XYZ file of C-alpha atoms in Angstrom:
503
model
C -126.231 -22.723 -61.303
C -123.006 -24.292 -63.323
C -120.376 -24.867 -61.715
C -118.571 -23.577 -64.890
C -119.314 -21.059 -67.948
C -120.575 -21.942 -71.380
C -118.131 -21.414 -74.124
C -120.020 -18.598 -75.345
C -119.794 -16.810 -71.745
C -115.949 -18.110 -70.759
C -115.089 -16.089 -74.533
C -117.041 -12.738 -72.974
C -115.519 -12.835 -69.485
C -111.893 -13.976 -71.082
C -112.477 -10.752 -72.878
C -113.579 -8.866 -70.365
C -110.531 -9.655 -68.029
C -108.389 -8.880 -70.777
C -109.497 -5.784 -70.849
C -109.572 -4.867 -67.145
C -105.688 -6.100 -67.636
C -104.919 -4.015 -70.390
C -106.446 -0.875 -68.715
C -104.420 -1.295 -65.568
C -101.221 -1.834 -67.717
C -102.489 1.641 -69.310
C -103.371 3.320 -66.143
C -99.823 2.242 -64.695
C -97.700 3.428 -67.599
C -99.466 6.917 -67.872
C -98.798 7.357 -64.091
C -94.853 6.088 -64.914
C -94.804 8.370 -67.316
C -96.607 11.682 -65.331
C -94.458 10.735 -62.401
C -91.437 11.153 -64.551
C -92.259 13.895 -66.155
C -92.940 15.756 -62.822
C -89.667 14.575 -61.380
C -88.086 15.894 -64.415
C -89.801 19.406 -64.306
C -88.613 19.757 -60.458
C -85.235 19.150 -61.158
C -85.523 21.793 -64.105
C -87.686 24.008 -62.076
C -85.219 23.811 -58.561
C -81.999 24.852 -60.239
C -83.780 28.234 -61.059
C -86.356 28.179 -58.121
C -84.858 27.486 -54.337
C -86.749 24.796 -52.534
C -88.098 26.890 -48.951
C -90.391 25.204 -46.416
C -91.982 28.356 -46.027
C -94.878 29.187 -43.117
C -98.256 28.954 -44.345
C -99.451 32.026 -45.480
C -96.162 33.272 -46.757
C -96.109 33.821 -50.535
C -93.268 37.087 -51.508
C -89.677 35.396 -51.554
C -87.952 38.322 -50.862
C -90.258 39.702 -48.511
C -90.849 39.610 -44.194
C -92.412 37.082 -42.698
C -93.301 36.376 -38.736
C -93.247 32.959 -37.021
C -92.732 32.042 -33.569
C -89.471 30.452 -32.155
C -88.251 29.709 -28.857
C -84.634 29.105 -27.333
C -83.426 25.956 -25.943
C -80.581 27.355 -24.099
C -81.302 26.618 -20.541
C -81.341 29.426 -18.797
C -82.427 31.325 -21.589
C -79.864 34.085 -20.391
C -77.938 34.654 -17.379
C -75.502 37.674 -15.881
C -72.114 36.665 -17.756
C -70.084 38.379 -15.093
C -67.411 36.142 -13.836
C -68.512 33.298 -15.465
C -66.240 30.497 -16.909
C -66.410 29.367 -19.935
C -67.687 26.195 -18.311
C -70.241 27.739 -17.012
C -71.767 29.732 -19.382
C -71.360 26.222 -21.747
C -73.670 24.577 -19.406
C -76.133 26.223 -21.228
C -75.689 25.532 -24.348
C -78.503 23.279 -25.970
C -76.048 19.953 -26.953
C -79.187 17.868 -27.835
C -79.677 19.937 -30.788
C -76.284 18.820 -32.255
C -78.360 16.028 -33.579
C -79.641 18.743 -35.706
C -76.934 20.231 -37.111
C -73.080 19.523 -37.419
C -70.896 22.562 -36.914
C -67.769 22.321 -40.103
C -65.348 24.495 -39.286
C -62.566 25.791 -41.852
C -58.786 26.896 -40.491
C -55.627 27.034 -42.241
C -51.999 26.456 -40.315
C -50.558 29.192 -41.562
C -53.702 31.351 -39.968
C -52.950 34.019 -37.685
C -53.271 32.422 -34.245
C -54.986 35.175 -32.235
C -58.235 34.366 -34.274
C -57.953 30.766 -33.983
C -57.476 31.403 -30.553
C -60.310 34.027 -30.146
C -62.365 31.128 -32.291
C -61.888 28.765 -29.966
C -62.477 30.906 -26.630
C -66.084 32.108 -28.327
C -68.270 30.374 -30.853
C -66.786 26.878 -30.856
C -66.176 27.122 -26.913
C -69.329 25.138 -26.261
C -68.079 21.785 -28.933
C -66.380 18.842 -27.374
C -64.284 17.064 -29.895
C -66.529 14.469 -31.058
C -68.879 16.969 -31.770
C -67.067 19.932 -34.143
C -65.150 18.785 -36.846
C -61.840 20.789 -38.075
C -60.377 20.506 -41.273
C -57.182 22.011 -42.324
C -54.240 21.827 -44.816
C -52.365 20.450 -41.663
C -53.177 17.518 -39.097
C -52.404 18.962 -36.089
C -53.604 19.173 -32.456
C -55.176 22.642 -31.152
C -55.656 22.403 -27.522
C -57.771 19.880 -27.171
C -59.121 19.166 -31.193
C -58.035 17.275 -33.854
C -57.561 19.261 -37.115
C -57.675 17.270 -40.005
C -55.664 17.682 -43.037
C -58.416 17.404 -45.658
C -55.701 17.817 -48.496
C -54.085 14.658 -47.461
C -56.387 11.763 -49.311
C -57.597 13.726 -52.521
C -57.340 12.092 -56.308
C -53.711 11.548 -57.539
C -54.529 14.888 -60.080
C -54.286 16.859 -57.241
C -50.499 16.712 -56.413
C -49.551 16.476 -60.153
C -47.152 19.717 -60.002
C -46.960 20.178 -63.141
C -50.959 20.265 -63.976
C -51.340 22.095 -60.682
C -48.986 24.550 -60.016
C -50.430 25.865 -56.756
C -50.642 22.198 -54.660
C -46.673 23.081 -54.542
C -47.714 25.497 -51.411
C -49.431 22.293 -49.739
C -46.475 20.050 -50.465
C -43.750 22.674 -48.883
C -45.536 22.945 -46.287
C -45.839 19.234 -45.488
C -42.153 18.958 -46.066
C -41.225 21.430 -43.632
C -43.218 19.606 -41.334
C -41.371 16.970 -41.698
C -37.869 18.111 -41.812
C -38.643 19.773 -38.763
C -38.082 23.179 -39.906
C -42.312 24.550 -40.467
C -42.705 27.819 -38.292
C -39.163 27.912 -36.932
C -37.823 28.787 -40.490
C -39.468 31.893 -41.115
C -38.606 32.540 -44.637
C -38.924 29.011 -45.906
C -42.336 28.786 -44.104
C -43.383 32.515 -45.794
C -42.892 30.688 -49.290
C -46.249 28.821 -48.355
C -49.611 30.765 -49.681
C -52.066 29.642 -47.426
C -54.723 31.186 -49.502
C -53.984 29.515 -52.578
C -54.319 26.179 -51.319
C -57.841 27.464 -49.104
C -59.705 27.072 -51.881
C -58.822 23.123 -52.497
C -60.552 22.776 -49.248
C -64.082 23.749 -50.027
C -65.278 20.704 -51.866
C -63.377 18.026 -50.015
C -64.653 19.402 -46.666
C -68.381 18.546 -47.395
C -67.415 14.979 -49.070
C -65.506 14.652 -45.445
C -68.116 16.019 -43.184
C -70.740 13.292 -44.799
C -68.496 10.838 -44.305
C -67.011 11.295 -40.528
C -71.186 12.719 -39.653
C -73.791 10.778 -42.339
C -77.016 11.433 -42.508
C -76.995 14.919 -40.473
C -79.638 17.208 -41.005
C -77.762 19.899 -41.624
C -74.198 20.852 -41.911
C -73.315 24.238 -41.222
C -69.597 25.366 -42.621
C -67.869 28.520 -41.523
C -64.119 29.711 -40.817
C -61.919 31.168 -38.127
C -63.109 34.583 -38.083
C -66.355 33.915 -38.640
C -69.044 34.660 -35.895
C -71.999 32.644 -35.184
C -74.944 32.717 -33.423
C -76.151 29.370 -32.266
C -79.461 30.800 -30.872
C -80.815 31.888 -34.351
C -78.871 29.419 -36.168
C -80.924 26.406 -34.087
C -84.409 28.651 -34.311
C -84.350 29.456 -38.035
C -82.907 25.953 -39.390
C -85.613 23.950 -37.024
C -88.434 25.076 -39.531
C -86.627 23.791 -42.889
C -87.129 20.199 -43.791
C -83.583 18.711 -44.258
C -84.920 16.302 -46.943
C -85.316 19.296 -49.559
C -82.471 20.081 -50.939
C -81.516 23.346 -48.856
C -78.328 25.943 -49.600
C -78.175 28.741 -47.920
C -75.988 31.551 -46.920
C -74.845 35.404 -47.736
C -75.382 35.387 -51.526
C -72.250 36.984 -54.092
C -72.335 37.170 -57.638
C -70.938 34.072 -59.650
C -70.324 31.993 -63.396
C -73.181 32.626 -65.483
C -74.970 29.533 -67.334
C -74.318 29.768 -70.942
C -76.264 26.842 -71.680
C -79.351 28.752 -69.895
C -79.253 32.152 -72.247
C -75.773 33.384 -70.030
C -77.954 32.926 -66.436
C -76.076 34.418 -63.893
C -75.568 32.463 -60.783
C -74.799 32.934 -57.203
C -72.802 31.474 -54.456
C -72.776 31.962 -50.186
C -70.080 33.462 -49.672
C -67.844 31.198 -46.999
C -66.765 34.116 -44.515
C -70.407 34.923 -43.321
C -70.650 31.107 -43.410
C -72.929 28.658 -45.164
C -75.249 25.759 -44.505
C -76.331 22.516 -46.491
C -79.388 20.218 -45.712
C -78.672 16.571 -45.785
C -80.445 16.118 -48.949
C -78.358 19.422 -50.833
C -75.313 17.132 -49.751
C -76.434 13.732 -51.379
C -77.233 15.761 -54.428
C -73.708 17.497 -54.512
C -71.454 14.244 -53.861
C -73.905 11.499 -55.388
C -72.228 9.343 -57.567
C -72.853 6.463 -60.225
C -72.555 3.306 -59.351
C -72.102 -0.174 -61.400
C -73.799 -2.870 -61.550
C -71.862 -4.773 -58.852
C -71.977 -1.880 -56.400
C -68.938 -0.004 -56.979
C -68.729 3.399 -57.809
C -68.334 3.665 -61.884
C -67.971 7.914 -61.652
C -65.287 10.256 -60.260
C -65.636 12.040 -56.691
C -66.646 15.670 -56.594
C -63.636 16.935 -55.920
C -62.073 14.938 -58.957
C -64.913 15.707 -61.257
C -64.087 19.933 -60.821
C -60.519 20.149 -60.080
C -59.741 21.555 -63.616
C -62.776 24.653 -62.348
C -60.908 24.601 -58.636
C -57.587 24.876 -60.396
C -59.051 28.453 -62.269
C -61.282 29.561 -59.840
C -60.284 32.427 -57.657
C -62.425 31.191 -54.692
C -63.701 27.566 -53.347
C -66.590 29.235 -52.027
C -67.865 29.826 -55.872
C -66.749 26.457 -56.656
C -69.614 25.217 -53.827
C -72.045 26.980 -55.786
C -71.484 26.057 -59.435
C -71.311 22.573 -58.443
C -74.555 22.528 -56.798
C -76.507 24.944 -59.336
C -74.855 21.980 -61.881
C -76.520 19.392 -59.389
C -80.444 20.964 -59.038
C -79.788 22.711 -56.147
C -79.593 26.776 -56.294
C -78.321 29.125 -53.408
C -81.340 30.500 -51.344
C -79.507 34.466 -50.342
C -80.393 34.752 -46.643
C -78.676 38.321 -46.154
C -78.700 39.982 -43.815
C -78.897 37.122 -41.525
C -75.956 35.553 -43.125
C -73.762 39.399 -42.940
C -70.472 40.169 -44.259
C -69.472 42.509 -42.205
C -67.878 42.375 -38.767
C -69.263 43.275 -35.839
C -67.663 47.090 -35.581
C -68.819 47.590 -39.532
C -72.217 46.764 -39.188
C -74.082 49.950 -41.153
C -77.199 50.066 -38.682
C -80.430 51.180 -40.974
C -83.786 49.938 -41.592
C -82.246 46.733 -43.296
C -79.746 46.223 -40.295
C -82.402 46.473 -37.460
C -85.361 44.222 -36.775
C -83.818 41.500 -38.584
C -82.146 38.337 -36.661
C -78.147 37.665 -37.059
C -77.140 34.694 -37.632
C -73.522 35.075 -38.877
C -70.759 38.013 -38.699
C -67.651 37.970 -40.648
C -64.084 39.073 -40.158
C -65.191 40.117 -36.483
C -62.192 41.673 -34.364
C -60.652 38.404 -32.292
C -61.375 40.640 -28.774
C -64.911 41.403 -30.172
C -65.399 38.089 -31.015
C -64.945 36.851 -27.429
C -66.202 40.118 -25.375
C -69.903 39.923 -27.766
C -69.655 36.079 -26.838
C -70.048 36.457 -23.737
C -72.490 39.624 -23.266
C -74.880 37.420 -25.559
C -75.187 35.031 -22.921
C -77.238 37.586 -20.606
C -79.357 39.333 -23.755
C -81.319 36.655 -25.040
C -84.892 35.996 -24.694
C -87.346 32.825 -24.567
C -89.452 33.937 -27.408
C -87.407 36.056 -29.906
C -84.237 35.851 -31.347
C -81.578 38.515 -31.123
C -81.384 41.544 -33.788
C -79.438 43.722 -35.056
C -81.287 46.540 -32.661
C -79.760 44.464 -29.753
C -76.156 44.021 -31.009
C -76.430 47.888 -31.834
C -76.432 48.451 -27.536
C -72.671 46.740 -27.934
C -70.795 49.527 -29.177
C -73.610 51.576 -29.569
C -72.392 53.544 -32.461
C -73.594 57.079 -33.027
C -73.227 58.237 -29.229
C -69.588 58.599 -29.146
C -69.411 62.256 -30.360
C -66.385 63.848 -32.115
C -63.537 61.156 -32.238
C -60.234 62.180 -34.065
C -58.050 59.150 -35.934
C -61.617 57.468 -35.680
C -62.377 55.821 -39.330
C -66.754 55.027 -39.034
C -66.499 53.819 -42.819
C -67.856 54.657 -45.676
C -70.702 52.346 -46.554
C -73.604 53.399 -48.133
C -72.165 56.869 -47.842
C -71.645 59.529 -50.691
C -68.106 61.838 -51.184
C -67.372 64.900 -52.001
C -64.393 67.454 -51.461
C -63.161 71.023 -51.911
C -64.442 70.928 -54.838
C -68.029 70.744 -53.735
C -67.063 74.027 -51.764
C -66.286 71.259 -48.656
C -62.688 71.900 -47.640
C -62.538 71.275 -44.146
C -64.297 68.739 -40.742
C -66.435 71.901 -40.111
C -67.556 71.787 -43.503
C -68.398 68.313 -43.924
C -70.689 68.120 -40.461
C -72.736 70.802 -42.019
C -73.099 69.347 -45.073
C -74.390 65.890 -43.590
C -76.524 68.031 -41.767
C -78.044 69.597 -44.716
C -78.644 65.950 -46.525
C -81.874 64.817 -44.609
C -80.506 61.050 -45.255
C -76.990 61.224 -43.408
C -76.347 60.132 -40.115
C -73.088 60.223 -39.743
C -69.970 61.744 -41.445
C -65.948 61.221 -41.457
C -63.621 63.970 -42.836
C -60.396 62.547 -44.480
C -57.699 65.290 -44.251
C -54.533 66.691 -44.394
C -53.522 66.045 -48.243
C -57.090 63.806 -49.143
C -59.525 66.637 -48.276
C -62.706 64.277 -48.700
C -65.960 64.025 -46.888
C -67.742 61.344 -46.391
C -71.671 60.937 -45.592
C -73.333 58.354 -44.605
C -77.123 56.907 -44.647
C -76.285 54.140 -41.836
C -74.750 54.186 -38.607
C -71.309 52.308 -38.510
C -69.114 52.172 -34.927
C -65.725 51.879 -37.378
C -62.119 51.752 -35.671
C -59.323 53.607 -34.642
C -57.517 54.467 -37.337
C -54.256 56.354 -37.466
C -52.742 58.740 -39.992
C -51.623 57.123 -42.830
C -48.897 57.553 -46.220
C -50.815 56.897 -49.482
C -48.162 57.236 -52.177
C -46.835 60.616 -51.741
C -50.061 61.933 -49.904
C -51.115 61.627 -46.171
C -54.286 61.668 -44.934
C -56.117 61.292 -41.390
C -59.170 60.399 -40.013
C -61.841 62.208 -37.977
C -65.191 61.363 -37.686
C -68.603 62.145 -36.012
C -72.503 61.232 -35.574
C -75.984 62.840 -35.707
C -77.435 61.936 -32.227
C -80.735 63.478 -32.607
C -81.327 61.471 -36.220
C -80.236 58.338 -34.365
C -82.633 58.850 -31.620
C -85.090 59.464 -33.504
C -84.656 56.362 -35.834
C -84.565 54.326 -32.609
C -87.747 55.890 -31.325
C -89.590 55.078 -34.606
C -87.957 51.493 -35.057
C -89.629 49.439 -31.648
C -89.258 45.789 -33.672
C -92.431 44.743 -32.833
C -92.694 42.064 -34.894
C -89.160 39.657 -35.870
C -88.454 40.377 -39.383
C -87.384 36.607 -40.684
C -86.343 37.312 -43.994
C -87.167 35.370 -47.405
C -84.680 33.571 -49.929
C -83.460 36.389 -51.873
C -80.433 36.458 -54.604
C -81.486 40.099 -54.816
C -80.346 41.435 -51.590
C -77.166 40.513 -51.444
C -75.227 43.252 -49.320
């Protein structure tokens, strides 16, 4: 055998290596170029199409689907009765902090009772390492650090005369420092809080990545919003945080004219929202140069002039992101707009979980707070059938200056032949979908049915223009026994993404 070919056979195998060379250089280009093209077609394909680890067997987006959770609180539950705070904290699941990092928005000029009631019920259980504040103040609150997250923003910010409204911010830091912020009422009036809120939206996730990198999840909400830990832990446990994740109570917002006038949507920040850790690295990624430093603006520099014309920052959130890949997945009704006492309890508003309330009453904030800690269970989360047993709305009777709302409710007046409270029970009666009914009187004559049963509020008689009108309403017990009967909740309705179901 030779040692080495003939020229005859070193020409073949040259050619023949050659070959295998120029067919791996092929193979390796067409995978480049597939792999490309499929990265490209996701990012296309996820600004339209939210990104859900879903349980197997779950296909409908905006249907039900079952899974199994359990609770880490430990105990589960336990009688709240004259329990600290302390106590009923000792409960509360820290380790899965390393899950998610609780955001949560305030304003100084905020009325104080719902800071306080804030404070005393779903952020009761965070030392201060482990919630972070922001404000439009630095300033201590019992024992937390808020941080002003207005102070270190691009110079375009304080321009006055490009932005008219960061003059609020700057009064208010210069009655701060002249001494003078809260003990001069009228100066102190002259600052709109809620024109500088919105300023705060963008800055507060650039902040939250960099005081707590590389977190899971980050889950924003404000002072009256309510929270529940339990489902929030159980529902955001079976999303992987590396898939770019928004989610929250959807709202209508800017339509896409460069995608045939799409219309977009946004989570509304009241009911509260949450990010995964890769949603955030998509939203505040920036370009970098050659040598490592960063060649492109900030987030919040790159859409002040939208901030600056924008009603809300909550819709800022959203545009930015849908302009970044990532669309809003609509979690509603877990993520709810309404507070506790306007819940409108109905086949939508039942065997679901809650995750979030919003503008929640500062003494129902703290009282359902506490009566939580002795309702939950080890293998379900709590619904909306559970919360209903709070106030329990529908069993009260005949209240006068009672106001039980008028969602998902129809009106109609002496026209309609309906002139008085009499009048208005029996027509609610007569409609086989109301449950409930409120007359408005005196010079307003209007009656008001319902399909859902709301608690409401006490609500005294009240001037409109040169009118009055009062309040007086009442409830179909037998329809709401009868719904109750029917609706057991066998089964924990976890809802799908939807942008569809939005209230």
């Amino acid at each position: 055998m030779a040692l080495f070919p003939k020229p005859a056979e070193s020409q073949h195998i040259g050619l023949f290596l050659l070959n295998k060379r120029l067919i791996r250089i092929f193979i390796g280009v067409t995978v480049f170029f597939l792999v490309a093209f499929g990265l490209l077609w996701r990012r296309q394909r996820d600004v339209f199409t939210p990104t859900l680890l879903r349980p197997m067997g779950f296909s409908e987006p905006d249907g039900f689907y079952p899974y199994e959770t359990v609770s880490d609180y430990d105990p589960v539950s336990l009688d709240p009765t004259n329990k600290s705070t302390e106590d009923l904290c000792a409960t509360f699941p820290k380790h899965l902090l390393s899950l998610i990092q609780p955001v949560l928005k305030i304003g100084h000029g905020e009325d104080r009772t719902k800071l306080d009631a804030q404070l005393d019920s779903v952020s009761a259980c965070f030392r201060p390492d482990e919630l972070l504040i922001f404000s439009d103040l630095d300033e201590r609150i019992r024992n937390h650090t808020a941080i002003d997250i207005l102070a270190n923003l691009p110079s375009k910010y304080y321009d006055q005369e490009y932005n008219p409204d960061i003059g609020n911010y700057l009064l208010q830091k210069e009655l701060r420092q002249n001494g003078t912020l809260d003990k001069d009422k009228e100066a102190t009036k002259r600052v709109n809080g809620w024109i500088i809120d919105r300023y705060k939206f963008l800055p507060q996730i650039e902040r939250a990545w960099l005081l707590r990198p590389d977190r899971p999840f980050y889950f924003f909400y404000e002072t009256d919003t309510y929270v529940v830990w339990d489902t929030v832990y159980r529902f955001l446990s079976t999303f992987d945080p590396d898939t770019p994740v928004y989610m929250g109570s959807p709202s209508p917002g800017r339509h896409d004219v460069s995608r045939d006038d799409l219309k977009t949507w946004f989570a509304n920040g009241g009911p509260g929202f949450a990010l995964s850790r890769a949603a955030v690295k998509a939203l505040i990624h920036r370009d970098v140069s050659p040598h490592g430093q960063y060649s492109g603006p900030s987030v919040s520099e790159e859409w002040l002039e939208l901030i600056k014309d924008e009603c809300c920052g909550d819709s800022v959130v959203g545009w930015t992101l849908w302009n970044n890949g990532v669309a809003l997945q609509g979690y509603w009704p877990m993520f709810n707009p309404h507070p506790l006492h306007g819940i409108p309890f109905s086949d939508t508003y039942w065997c679901q979980p809650i995750m979030t309330l919003h503008k929640t009453t500062p003494k129902d904030m703290v009282e359902v707070w506490k009566w939580e800690f002795g309702q939950r269970k080890q293998n379900r989360p709590l619904l909306y059938s559970d919360y209903w047993n709070f106030h329990q709305p529908g069993t009260k009777g005949i209240l006068e200056n009672w106001d039980n709302g008028d969602w998902d409710a129809s009106k109609s007046g002496p026209d309609q032949g309906i002139d008085s409270f009499e009048k208005c029970e029996e027509a609610c009666k007569k409609d086989n979908t109301c449950v409930q009914w409120n007359w408005r009187g005196r010079d307003e004559k209007e009656c008001v049915l319902a399909r859902s049963f709301r608690y409401g509020e006490a609500r005294q008689p009240e001037q409109r223009d040169d009118k009055w009108v009062d309040f007086k309403s009442g409830w179909l017990k037998d329809r709401l026994d009868a719904f109750r009967k029917e609706r057991q909740c066998e089964v924990v309705e976890w809802v799908g993404p939807s942008i569809t179901r939005v209230f």
